[in-house]
Amino acid sequence: MQKKLSDDLNTTAAHAYGRERPSPRTTPALTIVSHPRPQRVGERLLLEMLAAVGRTASLSRNAPDFSLPGAGMALPLGDPFLSRKPVQFEPGTRGRLRLVVPEDGTQVRVGTQPVRGSREFTLEELAAGVPLELAGRVVLLLHLAHAPELPGEGDLGMVGHGERLRRVREDVRRVADLNVPVLIRGETGSGKELVARAVHQHGPRRDGPFVSVNLGAMPRELVAAELFGVQKGAYTGATQARAGLFRSAHGGTLFLDEVGEAPPEVQVALLRVLETGEVFPVGGQAPVRVDVRLVTATDAHLEERIHQGLFKAPLLHRLAGFELHVPPLRERREDIGPLFMYFARQELEATGEAWRLTASEPQAEPWLPTSLAVRLVRYAWPGNVRQLRNVARQLVIGSRGLPHLRVDARLEQELDSAALPLPVPTLSVLPPPAFDDTPEPEETTPPRRKPSDVGEQELLVGLRSCAWDLKATAERLGISRASIYMLIEKSSLLRTAGDLSPEEISRCFHECQGDLDKMVQRLEVSKRALRRRVRELGLASA
């Protein structure tokens, strides 16, 4: 039993991060999102003792110490409004993690919900991240993490220390010194150009030019001329010869964003450049030799575009000499606090108020209010890092001259409208007995309930806990299977397999290599219904 939490942590981390073989170093962690001393945002505490031997971890005002991953200096939370009497983290029932709050200790909230006695979190909830507010002064994110990066590894210009971002850094280091094309995939606003610059700056071409172009922003009829150059008089308006972006990037790196938008004739020319190292200027008769490393990026599902006849398969194979996947911000919530403070610092420096982030008064109110910090880590961030930067700018400018950040009603409503669901309490009792090796009793079937008694968040947690098996979820919640269908249909948080577009299913199928269980975890729909959709699309004979 003492090894169960550690084993389950590794299994869950493997699903959460898409790894086939779990790391033995996965452990619960706490990352500071808001603190009266803003410079402490991003510091982390690994609760390694929980994963290692099933012991209890304590957290109070005076201990243990938090530090930035890879840094030497470490300090306790130290806020005088926090109690010296510690809250406890310990192994819970059936592989969960239990938070135990003493009656006369620090007030703890999960989001906005107070914790009385104890509360348990599933490993799926830990993988997503759970915001904990302490005494209205400090916000911590409880999540899963791996061991910190070693000192000297560097951040490669990327802010954050979450596991997903760490894997991106590792991939950049693996490929940067190789002369192979790199394809970067990720949602819009997730930071693909930043990753491309890291590949360039840490490779042998770092002293050469880095030329960036967004193909989606170019008029289609001018793309070829802009990329490959043009001879004078090649077409109406070509009043002078131009070298083109490939020759401008000679000896360095050319970054093509939104490569999926390249017109067919440009795709053919790109394939020729990759195969021969030569470009043909528009209107020219002779090829021009270029020495360029090509890095491309897309938020499109290129395999689906190939199926639709919009993208050439041989070009994809040549572009993807090595693939990098940039995670969306909602999958790296432990990085939201440090990223927000990074962007806020830039705006404060522009307004002459950077001193607000150097507060040292122990009784000062947090510059980033805890209610706002919780909203930031719960928000789904459809625009990813770019959207977070814009929100930070809006908040800083809108709060100029004020001692703390102020959120207007419109932004507050926006952040609440797309908030990720909070965990539903599984326990609210007095602190349970200490962890031991005695077998867990079998769960009894819950009493029958009315469907109206089951809230949306409880339904979501039940579905996730049962791996989206509707029959098992119905038994767990004490309602009929027909009621499960009805509740899903009415829910604003959930969708059915029928709501998924063919493109989304196809993209997920290829990214999960046809593993239906992985697809269910990612798409969060019924396995049976998803299998039917996969068959209908001809993706597999499941």
XYZ file of C-alpha atoms in Angstrom:
542
model
C 0.000 0.000 0.000
C 2.839 2.457 0.733
C 4.058 2.159 -2.851
C 0.601 2.572 -4.355
C 0.642 6.375 -4.463
C 4.063 6.406 -6.116
C 3.042 3.821 -8.727
C -0.245 5.592 -9.485
C 1.520 8.951 -9.719
C 3.809 7.614 -12.410
C 0.963 5.998 -14.341
C -1.129 9.158 -14.235
C 1.818 11.343 -15.238
C 2.422 9.071 -18.211
C -1.148 9.645 -19.426
C -1.080 13.345 -18.610
C 2.166 13.997 -20.432
C 1.750 11.428 -23.223
C 4.720 9.287 -22.238
C 4.806 5.553 -22.791
C 7.175 4.870 -19.922
C 6.553 6.803 -16.692
C 9.378 8.534 -14.915
C 10.184 7.117 -11.469
C 10.565 10.666 -10.171
C 6.976 11.886 -10.560
C 5.793 13.476 -7.340
C 3.154 15.898 -6.036
C 4.394 19.485 -5.888
C 3.298 22.929 -4.721
C 4.092 26.003 -6.827
C 3.575 29.568 -5.580
C 1.108 31.502 -7.767
C 0.547 34.531 -5.510
C 2.459 35.752 -2.441
C 2.781 39.081 -0.554
C 6.353 39.127 -1.898
C 5.724 38.965 -5.690
C 9.298 37.909 -6.452
C 8.524 34.530 -4.900
C 5.949 33.570 -7.543
C 7.121 30.425 -9.318
C 8.988 28.929 -6.360
C 8.226 25.252 -5.865
C 8.197 22.546 -3.223
C 8.392 18.887 -4.202
C 6.464 16.607 -1.836
C 8.879 13.773 -2.590
C 8.299 11.915 0.641
C 4.717 11.109 -0.446
C 5.761 9.341 -3.629
C 8.836 7.719 -2.111
C 7.637 6.031 1.063
C 4.019 7.058 1.616
C 4.790 9.392 4.503
C 3.042 12.610 5.484
C 4.228 16.041 4.296
C 3.591 19.097 6.485
C 3.224 22.723 5.390
C 3.168 25.740 7.697
C 4.397 29.315 7.912
C 7.897 28.248 8.923
C 8.545 25.047 6.974
C 9.391 23.523 4.590
C 11.370 25.650 2.129
C 10.327 26.665 -1.394
C 12.804 27.527 -4.138
C 12.965 28.150 -7.857
C 13.764 24.901 -9.699
C 17.516 24.577 -10.026
C 18.213 27.464 -7.606
C 20.224 27.119 -4.425
C 18.399 29.579 -2.144
C 15.232 28.292 -0.412
C 12.803 29.890 2.047
C 9.596 28.900 3.862
C 6.354 30.666 2.947
C 7.035 32.990 5.867
C 3.781 34.955 5.784
C 2.851 36.044 9.349
C -0.865 35.483 8.692
C -0.304 31.769 8.093
C -0.491 29.465 11.099
C 2.497 27.696 12.595
C 0.229 24.662 12.910
C 0.785 22.751 9.678
C -1.660 21.430 7.145
C -0.847 17.852 6.116
C -0.571 16.077 2.779
C -0.767 12.291 2.977
C -1.736 9.249 0.909
C -5.523 8.933 0.719
C -7.854 6.124 -0.262
C -7.360 4.254 -3.525
C -4.317 6.154 -4.721
C -5.666 9.641 -4.023
C -3.881 12.453 -2.176
C -5.444 13.710 1.055
C -5.205 17.277 2.369
C -5.833 17.551 6.120
C -6.511 20.994 7.629
C -6.407 21.416 11.446
C -9.479 23.067 12.934
C -7.553 26.013 14.409
C -4.936 26.272 11.669
C -4.629 28.208 8.420
C -7.855 28.567 6.459
C -7.514 26.694 3.169
C -9.741 27.022 0.139
C -9.788 24.977 -3.040
C -10.520 27.812 -5.391
C -13.336 29.463 -3.472
C -14.492 26.381 -1.528
C -13.266 26.140 2.096
C -11.709 22.873 3.259
C -12.987 21.626 6.604
C -11.312 18.588 8.104
C -9.890 16.826 5.061
C -10.267 16.599 1.337
C -9.019 14.103 -1.229
C -7.864 14.683 -4.789
C -7.628 12.138 -7.563
C -4.421 11.823 -9.525
C -6.226 13.133 -12.607
C -7.016 16.302 -10.666
C -3.387 16.611 -9.583
C -2.261 16.216 -13.184
C -4.563 19.113 -14.152
C -3.557 21.257 -11.136
C -5.571 22.286 -8.061
C -5.403 25.906 -6.759
C -5.113 26.192 -2.954
C -5.694 29.565 -1.286
C -4.110 29.954 2.170
C -5.561 32.567 4.565
C -6.501 34.811 1.641
C -2.802 35.673 1.323
C -1.014 32.936 -0.605
C -2.108 30.839 -3.586
C -0.370 27.540 -4.290
C -0.981 25.204 -7.196
C -0.993 21.531 -6.194
C 0.136 19.512 -9.200
C 2.369 16.720 -10.424
C 6.010 17.427 -11.221
C 9.331 15.783 -11.896
C 12.685 16.571 -10.352
C 13.864 20.117 -11.102
C 16.319 20.929 -13.846
C 19.925 20.883 -12.772
C 21.684 24.217 -12.172
C 23.262 25.466 -15.370
C 20.815 23.770 -17.734
C 19.264 27.154 -18.535
C 15.746 28.072 -19.526
C 16.563 28.678 -23.241
C 14.625 31.940 -23.041
C 11.395 30.177 -22.010
C 9.616 31.184 -18.804
C 8.385 28.352 -16.581
C 9.543 25.089 -15.057
C 6.576 22.773 -15.673
C 7.122 19.248 -16.955
C 5.638 19.953 -20.389
C 7.920 22.941 -20.930
C 10.876 21.007 -19.604
C 10.311 18.382 -22.306
C 10.273 21.127 -24.951
C 13.633 22.374 -23.668
C 15.049 18.864 -23.757
C 13.902 18.438 -27.363
C 15.439 21.785 -28.335
C 18.769 20.724 -26.834
C 18.614 17.396 -28.689
C 18.099 18.917 -32.124
C 19.663 22.399 -31.979
C 23.163 21.342 -33.115
C 21.912 19.109 -35.935
C 21.410 20.346 -39.486
C 17.912 18.877 -39.883
C 14.615 20.644 -40.605
C 12.383 21.097 -37.549
C 8.581 21.184 -37.528
C 6.990 22.829 -34.485
C 3.360 22.000 -33.735
C 1.155 23.819 -31.285
C -1.952 25.937 -30.868
C -2.008 29.570 -31.874
C -0.342 31.830 -29.319
C 1.498 28.982 -27.575
C 5.017 30.315 -28.311
C 6.146 28.436 -31.412
C 8.376 31.269 -32.663
C 10.086 31.448 -29.259
C 10.932 27.759 -29.594
C 12.193 28.319 -33.145
C 14.508 31.090 -31.906
C 15.811 28.758 -29.193
C 16.663 26.134 -31.836
C 18.561 28.799 -33.799
C 20.341 30.427 -30.865
C 21.611 27.143 -29.435
C 22.861 25.686 -32.702
C 25.966 26.263 -34.830
C 24.154 28.958 -36.887
C 23.580 31.242 -33.898
C 25.835 33.945 -35.390
C 23.896 33.901 -38.665
C 20.571 35.621 -39.377
C 17.232 34.450 -38.013
C 14.507 35.388 -40.506
C 10.871 34.916 -39.465
C 7.855 35.059 -41.748
C 4.179 34.225 -41.301
C 2.912 32.591 -44.483
C -0.690 33.003 -43.371
C -0.283 36.801 -43.388
C 1.122 36.968 -46.940
C -0.958 37.484 -50.084
C -0.916 34.084 -51.775
C 0.202 35.488 -55.119
C 3.310 37.043 -53.542
C 4.500 34.157 -51.361
C 6.824 32.639 -53.966
C 8.444 35.994 -54.778
C 8.920 36.845 -51.109
C 10.501 33.490 -50.298
C 12.599 32.729 -53.355
C 13.249 36.179 -54.814
C 12.195 37.723 -58.094
C 13.928 38.941 -61.228
C 13.247 42.452 -62.460
C 10.355 42.431 -64.920
C 9.210 38.924 -63.977
C 5.657 40.246 -63.620
C 3.810 43.530 -63.589
C 5.046 45.553 -60.665
C 8.412 43.763 -60.388
C 10.376 46.966 -61.044
C 13.527 45.684 -59.413
C 15.130 42.393 -58.468
C 14.728 41.124 -54.906
C 16.841 38.466 -53.227
C 14.018 36.804 -51.257
C 13.894 35.529 -47.694
C 15.827 32.312 -48.339
C 18.855 34.268 -49.513
C 18.380 36.775 -46.659
C 18.662 33.839 -44.243
C 21.821 32.420 -45.923
C 24.095 30.994 -43.235
C 21.328 31.111 -40.650
C 17.740 29.986 -40.025
C 14.501 30.689 -41.875
C 11.377 30.279 -39.748
C 8.126 29.770 -41.659
C 5.070 30.068 -39.431
C 1.685 28.696 -40.563
C 3.422 26.523 -43.142
C 0.137 24.689 -43.705
C -1.104 27.827 -45.530
C 1.587 27.598 -48.241
C 0.058 27.564 -51.776
C 0.574 24.358 -53.810
C 3.241 25.845 -56.087
C 5.183 27.088 -53.057
C 4.978 23.628 -51.489
C 6.617 22.170 -54.596
C 9.358 24.800 -54.454
C 9.950 24.206 -50.744
C 10.354 20.496 -51.385
C 12.915 21.300 -54.097
C 14.878 23.551 -51.722
C 14.967 20.861 -49.055
C 16.148 18.244 -51.555
C 18.707 20.288 -53.517
C 19.569 23.349 -51.409
C 18.704 25.554 -54.402
C 16.032 28.182 -55.049
C 14.661 29.443 -58.354
C 13.805 33.159 -58.212
C 10.499 34.018 -59.865
C 11.313 34.808 -63.490
C 14.823 33.440 -63.150
C 16.403 30.764 -65.349
C 19.209 29.533 -63.105
C 19.078 28.110 -59.572
C 20.719 29.930 -56.674
C 22.508 27.931 -53.989
C 21.439 28.695 -50.390
C 22.682 27.451 -47.036
C 19.658 27.747 -44.766
C 18.257 25.717 -41.908
C 14.481 25.549 -42.268
C 12.281 25.613 -39.156
C 8.525 25.571 -39.729
C 5.471 25.762 -37.492
C 1.761 25.082 -37.743
C -1.387 24.966 -35.658
C -3.140 23.005 -38.421
C -3.562 19.253 -38.645
C -1.328 18.649 -41.653
C -2.281 14.977 -41.948
C -5.911 15.988 -42.375
C -4.923 18.614 -44.945
C -3.026 15.908 -46.835
C -6.180 13.772 -46.795
C -8.108 16.748 -48.197
C -5.528 17.261 -50.950
C -4.416 20.633 -49.564
C -0.909 19.673 -48.454
C 1.720 17.428 -50.012
C 2.738 14.371 -47.995
C 6.374 14.351 -49.261
C 6.788 17.932 -48.036
C 5.530 17.032 -44.564
C 8.020 14.157 -44.405
C 10.880 16.508 -45.319
C 9.799 19.341 -43.004
C 9.438 16.984 -40.055
C 13.066 15.942 -39.826
C 12.361 16.389 -36.118
C 9.047 17.383 -34.546
C 8.578 19.580 -31.486
C 5.219 19.884 -29.735
C 4.516 23.086 -27.784
C 1.851 22.458 -25.118
C -1.147 24.781 -24.711
C -1.106 26.949 -21.601
C -4.049 25.106 -20.031
C -1.820 21.992 -19.844
C 0.983 23.790 -17.982
C -0.909 25.635 -15.272
C 2.105 25.615 -12.942
C 3.749 28.076 -15.359
C 0.872 30.587 -15.405
C 2.034 32.449 -12.273
C 5.666 32.949 -13.413
C 4.547 33.879 -16.936
C 2.044 36.421 -15.643
C 4.658 38.038 -13.397
C 7.160 38.095 -16.273
C 4.744 40.000 -18.508
C 3.559 42.198 -15.625
C 7.156 43.163 -14.859
C 7.656 44.284 -18.460
C 4.568 46.502 -18.277
C 5.508 47.893 -14.842
C 8.945 48.823 -16.138
C 7.291 50.700 -19.011
C 5.073 52.644 -16.569
C 7.888 53.270 -14.066
C 6.308 51.117 -11.344
C 8.605 48.075 -11.323
C 9.260 48.730 -7.642
C 5.851 47.212 -6.878
C 7.335 43.735 -7.425
C 10.084 44.189 -4.824
C 7.845 44.371 -1.742
C 9.566 43.198 1.435
C 7.030 44.228 4.092
C 5.851 40.900 5.583
C 2.347 42.204 6.358
C 1.751 43.781 2.943
C -1.307 42.767 0.959
C -0.479 40.657 -2.113
C -0.030 42.838 -5.216
C -1.622 39.970 -7.167
C -4.853 39.383 -5.174
C -5.521 35.747 -4.368
C -8.969 35.786 -6.011
C -7.374 36.979 -9.259
C -4.541 34.433 -8.985
C -7.075 31.612 -8.655
C -8.968 32.895 -11.689
C -5.761 33.009 -13.718
C -4.825 29.375 -13.028
C -8.390 28.152 -13.577
C -8.936 29.952 -16.886
C -8.676 27.769 -20.017
C -6.598 30.331 -22.021
C -7.836 29.613 -25.568
C -5.356 32.249 -26.817
C -2.524 30.688 -24.793
C 0.579 32.706 -23.850
C -0.267 35.561 -26.217
C -3.616 36.025 -24.475
C -2.007 35.891 -21.018
C 0.421 38.630 -22.055
C -2.468 40.822 -23.198
C -4.378 40.222 -19.947
C -1.270 41.124 -17.914
C -0.892 44.362 -19.900
C -4.571 45.244 -19.429
C -4.430 44.587 -15.682
C -1.225 46.550 -15.104
C -2.318 49.572 -17.134
C -5.837 49.470 -15.665
C -4.350 49.415 -12.138
C -1.734 52.120 -12.732
C -1.174 54.135 -9.585
C -3.057 51.645 -7.394
C -1.365 49.559 -4.669
C -2.803 46.279 -6.017
C -4.079 44.890 -9.285
C -7.737 45.647 -9.923
C -9.981 43.549 -12.154
C -12.872 45.246 -13.923
C -16.208 43.470 -14.157
C -15.844 42.670 -17.859
C -12.482 40.922 -17.468
C -13.659 39.148 -14.325
C -16.652 37.796 -16.243
C -14.407 36.703 -19.118
C -12.070 34.800 -16.796
C -15.009 33.104 -15.082
C -16.742 32.201 -18.339
C -14.068 29.719 -19.453
C -12.812 28.527 -16.069
C -11.707 24.917 -15.760
C -13.844 23.037 -13.203
C -12.675 22.704 -9.631
C -12.528 19.271 -7.990
C -15.677 18.183 -6.209
C -15.029 17.280 -2.555
C -14.779 13.530 -2.002
C -14.381 13.848 1.773
C -15.374 16.478 4.297
C -14.748 14.858 7.645
C -12.478 15.076 10.652
C -8.844 14.172 9.991
C -8.622 10.416 9.292
C -6.287 7.999 11.055
C -2.642 7.806 10.019
C -1.689 5.941 6.858
C -1.033 2.246 7.353
C -0.810 -0.995 5.410
C -4.265 -2.351 6.244
C -6.346 -3.297 3.185
C -8.955 -0.806 2.071
C -12.555 -1.959 2.530
C -14.559 -2.510 -0.610
C -16.638 0.498 -1.639
C -20.326 -0.008 -1.190
C -22.767 0.874 -3.930
C -23.964 4.451 -3.360
C -27.648 4.981 -2.610
C -29.936 5.826 -5.520
C -30.162 9.538 -6.230
C -32.152 11.902 -8.385
C -30.287 13.169 -11.470
C -31.005 16.720 -10.299
C -28.869 16.024 -7.201
C -25.745 15.538 -9.338
C -23.942 18.782 -10.171
C -21.911 19.371 -13.309
C -18.551 19.265 -11.538
C -19.446 16.084 -9.661
C -20.490 14.510 -12.959
C -17.209 15.566 -14.601
C -15.097 14.168 -11.762
C -17.086 10.932 -11.828
C -16.574 10.501 -15.567
C -12.853 11.173 -15.286
C -12.476 8.775 -12.363
C -14.220 6.026 -14.349
C -12.235 6.708 -17.547
C -15.455 7.896 -19.258
C -17.173 4.542 -18.821
C -20.789 5.698 -18.597
C -22.078 2.556 -16.901
C -19.388 2.685 -14.196
C -20.000 6.403 -13.712
C -23.722 5.821 -13.268
C -23.040 3.187 -10.596
C -20.540 5.472 -8.864
C -22.978 8.394 -8.731
C -25.999 6.280 -7.848
C -28.087 7.203 -10.891
C -29.217 5.357 -13.996
C -27.212 5.204 -17.202
C -30.010 7.008 -19.019
C -29.641 9.841 -16.518
C -25.934 10.081 -17.353
C -26.813 10.677 -21.014
C -29.358 13.309 -20.017
C -26.918 15.145 -17.719
C -24.168 15.167 -20.342
C -26.611 16.554 -22.903
C -27.603 19.380 -20.536
C -24.076 20.155 -19.269
C -22.181 23.238 -20.431
C -18.874 21.602 -19.423
C -19.195 18.337 -21.337
C -19.619 17.164 -24.892
C -20.395 13.897 -26.637
C -18.494 12.031 -29.327
C -21.088 13.343 -31.779
C -19.988 16.908 -31.012
C -16.421 16.214 -32.195
C -15.442 17.310 -35.676
C -13.860 14.759 -38.042
C -10.692 16.881 -38.062
C -10.400 16.833 -34.265
C -10.925 13.071 -34.109
C -8.465 12.441 -36.919
C -5.818 14.682 -35.361
C -6.202 13.017 -31.984
C -6.122 9.549 -33.594
C -2.770 10.250 -35.233
C -1.269 11.999 -32.195
C -2.295 9.088 -29.949
C -1.167 6.563 -32.579
C -4.605 4.981 -32.634
C -4.650 4.215 -28.886
C -8.357 4.553 -28.070
C -7.783 4.802 -24.304
C -5.438 7.751 -24.800
C -7.963 9.357 -27.117
C -10.690 9.006 -24.493
C -8.475 10.661 -21.869
C -7.692 13.555 -24.197
C -11.109 14.125 -25.773
C -13.107 13.231 -22.641
C -15.999 11.416 -24.293
C -17.496 7.919 -24.055
C -15.137 5.208 -25.284
C -17.915 3.237 -26.948
C -19.223 6.273 -28.850
C -15.704 7.366 -29.803
C -14.911 3.894 -31.172
C -18.028 4.173 -33.358
C -16.943 7.587 -34.705
C -13.428 6.275 -35.419
C -14.910 3.416 -37.435
C -17.221 5.777 -39.314
C -14.249 7.908 -40.347
C -12.369 4.840 -41.566
C -9.434 5.489 -39.257
C -9.228 1.964 -37.859
C -11.041 -1.353 -37.792
C -11.563 -1.124 -34.029
